């Protein structure tokens, strides 16, 4: 018989303490009064039953019942398990093997891995889930670069082949010869085929189609988890976290996602895997973008790294004063200018029905614009449009370059894409300078951890 005990490492009198008692010991032959030896090797502690052992199994006599007890509490134990919270105790016949719990080992491994890479100037390996056109990854890459840290995408997973093609063409700095790209849904990935991949930083925005107000209304659901296609993707995301063992996890989503059951589970699982979590609702205007868009940002850092406080993230650039700074020179007789009678009629119906939906009609003096989504090319009633400078009955949507600019995204990200595809990529992307600032802050925090070590060396 084998018995495994996963237990917290105790403490007493200033030292670490290991305590085991009861039938579990008896089944392994460690009855009260027998002798045993204590041996250390390769970070393991072995207790071996032996007639000439220097230690004795203790006893507790209660109501005539004798219970065997092993109580280890000394400096040797403290040194062996320094920094460990959880231990694994394996009881075999005549032998007990005590090691740091496997999760403790995984925590130590990922922290040592990222700090060693930073110390050696080695590129950090990025994992990218729901890669899209690579905007979030590009922002993180450039933010790390501003902190003096190199990175490349080791693993990217994306369902749409068009987006993968675009990212490969337009984000060459993200890729190297070791990059693995999986074109498919993350729920379709065979995790056993990624055994040789480890990522230092994992980023992703779990699709929000079931979390946003519009998504719940459109799909007739009351909660994000009810969405047929996206409701369970947070589970697959957590599988990747557990498999890839990153030192840092970055999540972005709509504000409403913060209060979903999915996010509650994500917090709980990440906590159990040894991460500290920081969350912040962040606005595009505050970080240099014209799009007045709120998003949830979540950063989970391995417990042995300096904690990240997203409230400390500061903008890297100032917002342009008005839309005039990013508008292209669209001719006054360009066919983009249209009347859109159906939008005018819809607004009238919405007002009559007491709905809050209104058109966003802007001119070049506007200091910001509202959120632009992935379906912008469909020309929907509540997304921003420019009003013709000479004829107020004519309006147009932003060009792809203008759309990129209001989000602070380099226009090159959507080079050679159709306008519809470009708006899709941009509309489901992030505020670029916001996540560039987040990455720079994370990078600076990591570099600060190295400074004392390098000074001591």
PDB file of N, CA and C in Angstrom, residues 384-418:
ATOM      1  N   UNK A 384     -19.256  55.190 -33.931  1.00  0.00           N
ATOM      2  CA  UNK A 384     -18.977  56.547 -34.403  1.00  0.00           C
ATOM      3  C   UNK A 384     -18.912  56.684 -35.918  1.00  0.00           C
ATOM      4  N   UNK A 385     -19.418  57.842 -36.374  1.00  0.00           N
ATOM      5  CA  UNK A 385     -19.317  58.221 -37.790  1.00  0.00           C
ATOM      6  C   UNK A 385     -18.927  59.696 -37.869  1.00  0.00           C
ATOM      7  N   UNK A 386     -18.194  60.013 -38.913  1.00  0.00           N
ATOM      8  CA  UNK A 386     -17.830  61.401 -39.185  1.00  0.00           C
ATOM      9  C   UNK A 386     -18.927  62.084 -40.006  1.00  0.00           C
ATOM     10  N   UNK A 387     -19.206  63.339 -39.658  1.00  0.00           N
ATOM     11  CA  UNK A 387     -20.197  64.131 -40.396  1.00  0.00           C
ATOM     12  C   UNK A 387     -19.481  64.930 -41.476  1.00  0.00           C
ATOM     13  N   UNK A 388     -20.064  64.950 -42.650  1.00  0.00           N
ATOM     14  CA  UNK A 388     -19.494  65.680 -43.797  1.00  0.00           C
ATOM     15  C   UNK A 388     -19.303  67.149 -43.420  1.00  0.00           C
ATOM     16  N   UNK A 389     -18.154  67.728 -43.748  1.00  0.00           N
ATOM     17  CA  UNK A 389     -17.883  69.119 -43.361  1.00  0.00           C
ATOM     18  C   UNK A 389     -18.843  70.139 -43.974  1.00  0.00           C
ATOM     19  N   UNK A 390     -19.470  69.792 -45.109  1.00  0.00           N
ATOM     20  CA  UNK A 390     -20.321  70.771 -45.797  1.00  0.00           C
ATOM     21  C   UNK A 390     -21.779  70.344 -45.898  1.00  0.00           C
ATOM     22  N   UNK A 391     -22.054  69.072 -45.714  1.00  0.00           N
ATOM     23  CA  UNK A 391     -23.421  68.574 -45.844  1.00  0.00           C
ATOM     24  C   UNK A 391     -23.718  67.665 -44.658  1.00  0.00           C
ATOM     25  N   UNK A 392     -24.454  68.168 -43.677  1.00  0.00           N
ATOM     26  CA  UNK A 392     -24.696  67.443 -42.427  1.00  0.00           C
ATOM     27  C   UNK A 392     -25.528  66.181 -42.623  1.00  0.00           C
ATOM     28  N   UNK A 393     -26.126  66.008 -43.801  1.00  0.00           N
ATOM     29  CA  UNK A 393     -26.916  64.804 -44.041  1.00  0.00           C
ATOM     30  C   UNK A 393     -26.038  63.615 -44.438  1.00  0.00           C
ATOM     31  N   UNK A 394     -24.783  63.899 -44.757  1.00  0.00           N
ATOM     32  CA  UNK A 394     -23.871  62.846 -45.183  1.00  0.00           C
ATOM     33  C   UNK A 394     -22.914  62.471 -44.040  1.00  0.00           C
ATOM     34  N   UNK A 395     -22.686  61.178 -43.877  1.00  0.00           N
ATOM     35  CA  UNK A 395     -21.740  60.700 -42.869  1.00  0.00           C
ATOM     36  C   UNK A 395     -20.921  59.550 -43.455  1.00  0.00           C
ATOM     37  N   UNK A 396     -19.858  59.208 -42.766  1.00  0.00           N
ATOM     38  CA  UNK A 396     -19.029  58.060 -43.164  1.00  0.00           C
ATOM     39  C   UNK A 396     -18.426  57.433 -41.918  1.00  0.00           C
ATOM     40  N   UNK A 397     -18.049  56.154 -42.048  1.00  0.00           N
ATOM     41  CA  UNK A 397     -17.315  55.510 -40.960  1.00  0.00           C
ATOM     42  C   UNK A 397     -15.833  55.842 -41.120  1.00  0.00           C
ATOM     43  N   UNK A 398     -15.063  55.562 -40.089  1.00  0.00           N
ATOM     44  CA  UNK A 398     -13.619  55.755 -40.171  1.00  0.00           C
ATOM     45  C   UNK A 398     -13.021  54.815 -41.213  1.00  0.00           C
ATOM     46  N   UNK A 399     -11.944  55.248 -41.824  1.00  0.00           N
ATOM     47  CA  UNK A 399     -11.160  54.339 -42.655  1.00  0.00           C
ATOM     48  C   UNK A 399     -10.411  53.377 -41.726  1.00  0.00           C
ATOM     49  N   UNK A 400      -9.909  52.246 -42.251  1.00  0.00           N
ATOM     50  CA  UNK A 400      -9.119  51.355 -41.400  1.00  0.00           C
ATOM     51  C   UNK A 400      -7.933  52.053 -40.734  1.00  0.00           C
ATOM     52  N   UNK A 401      -7.254  52.949 -41.456  1.00  0.00           N
ATOM     53  CA  UNK A 401      -6.115  53.662 -40.865  1.00  0.00           C
ATOM     54  C   UNK A 401      -6.569  54.558 -39.720  1.00  0.00           C
ATOM     55  N   UNK A 402      -7.723  55.212 -39.894  1.00  0.00           N
ATOM     56  CA  UNK A 402      -8.254  56.069 -38.827  1.00  0.00           C
ATOM     57  C   UNK A 402      -8.693  55.217 -37.630  1.00  0.00           C
ATOM     58  N   UNK A 403      -9.332  54.086 -37.929  1.00  0.00           N
ATOM     59  CA  UNK A 403      -9.754  53.170 -36.866  1.00  0.00           C
ATOM     60  C   UNK A 403      -8.548  52.730 -36.051  1.00  0.00           C
ATOM     61  N   UNK A 404      -7.462  52.354 -36.741  1.00  0.00           N
ATOM     62  CA  UNK A 404      -6.238  51.967 -36.041  1.00  0.00           C
ATOM     63  C   UNK A 404      -5.734  53.116 -35.179  1.00  0.00           C
ATOM     64  N   UNK A 405      -5.754  54.321 -35.732  1.00  0.00           N
ATOM     65  CA  UNK A 405      -5.194  55.477 -35.026  1.00  0.00           C
ATOM     66  C   UNK A 405      -5.967  55.825 -33.758  1.00  0.00           C
ATOM     67  N   UNK A 406      -7.297  55.686 -33.771  1.00  0.00           N
ATOM     68  CA  UNK A 406      -8.054  56.041 -32.565  1.00  0.00           C
ATOM     69  C   UNK A 406      -7.792  55.048 -31.432  1.00  0.00           C
ATOM     70  N   UNK A 407      -7.329  53.845 -31.779  1.00  0.00           N
ATOM     71  CA  UNK A 407      -6.945  52.863 -30.768  1.00  0.00           C
ATOM     72  C   UNK A 407      -5.435  52.893 -30.483  1.00  0.00           C
ATOM     73  N   UNK A 408      -4.715  53.755 -31.199  1.00  0.00           N
ATOM     74  CA  UNK A 408      -3.267  53.831 -30.993  1.00  0.00           C
ATOM     75  C   UNK A 408      -2.511  52.669 -31.597  1.00  0.00           C
ATOM     76  N   UNK A 409      -3.138  51.937 -32.516  1.00  0.00           N
ATOM     77  CA  UNK A 409      -2.517  50.749 -33.121  1.00  0.00           C
ATOM     78  C   UNK A 409      -1.745  51.157 -34.375  1.00  0.00           C
ATOM     79  N   UNK A 410      -0.527  50.672 -34.555  1.00  0.00           N
ATOM     80  CA  UNK A 410       0.178  50.949 -35.819  1.00  0.00           C
ATOM     81  C   UNK A 410      -0.646  50.470 -37.004  1.00  0.00           C
ATOM     82  N   UNK A 411      -0.827  51.342 -37.979  1.00  0.00           N
ATOM     83  CA  UNK A 411      -1.672  50.997 -39.134  1.00  0.00           C
ATOM     84  C   UNK A 411      -1.130  49.808 -39.903  1.00  0.00           C
ATOM     85  N   UNK A 412       0.165  49.546 -39.794  1.00  0.00           N
ATOM     86  CA  UNK A 412       0.771  48.434 -40.523  1.00  0.00           C
ATOM     87  C   UNK A 412       0.225  47.086 -40.091  1.00  0.00           C
ATOM     88  N   UNK A 413      -0.407  47.017 -38.929  1.00  0.00           N
ATOM     89  CA  UNK A 413      -0.965  45.752 -38.423  1.00  0.00           C
ATOM     90  C   UNK A 413      -2.005  45.184 -39.391  1.00  0.00           C
ATOM     91  N   UNK A 414      -2.692  46.070 -40.127  1.00  0.00           N
ATOM     92  CA  UNK A 414      -3.747  45.591 -41.033  1.00  0.00           C
ATOM     93  C   UNK A 414      -3.399  45.839 -42.494  1.00  0.00           C
ATOM     94  N   UNK A 415      -2.113  45.961 -42.793  1.00  0.00           N
ATOM     95  CA  UNK A 415      -1.704  46.109 -44.197  1.00  0.00           C
ATOM     96  C   UNK A 415      -2.229  44.950 -45.037  1.00  0.00           C
ATOM     97  N   UNK A 416      -2.688  45.276 -46.238  1.00  0.00           N
ATOM     98  CA  UNK A 416      -3.114  44.293 -47.256  1.00  0.00           C
ATOM     99  C   UNK A 416      -4.364  43.512 -46.859  1.00  0.00           C
ATOM    100  N   UNK A 417      -5.087  43.980 -45.854  1.00  0.00           N
ATOM    101  CA  UNK A 417      -6.380  43.377 -45.527  1.00  0.00           C
ATOM    102  C   UNK A 417      -7.490  44.206 -46.165  1.00  0.00           C
ATOM    103  N   UNK A 418      -8.600  43.552 -46.508  1.00  0.00           N
ATOM    104  CA  UNK A 418      -9.763  44.293 -46.979  1.00  0.00           C
ATOM    105  C   UNK A 418     -10.253  45.184 -45.840  1.00  0.00           C
TER     106      UNK A 418
END
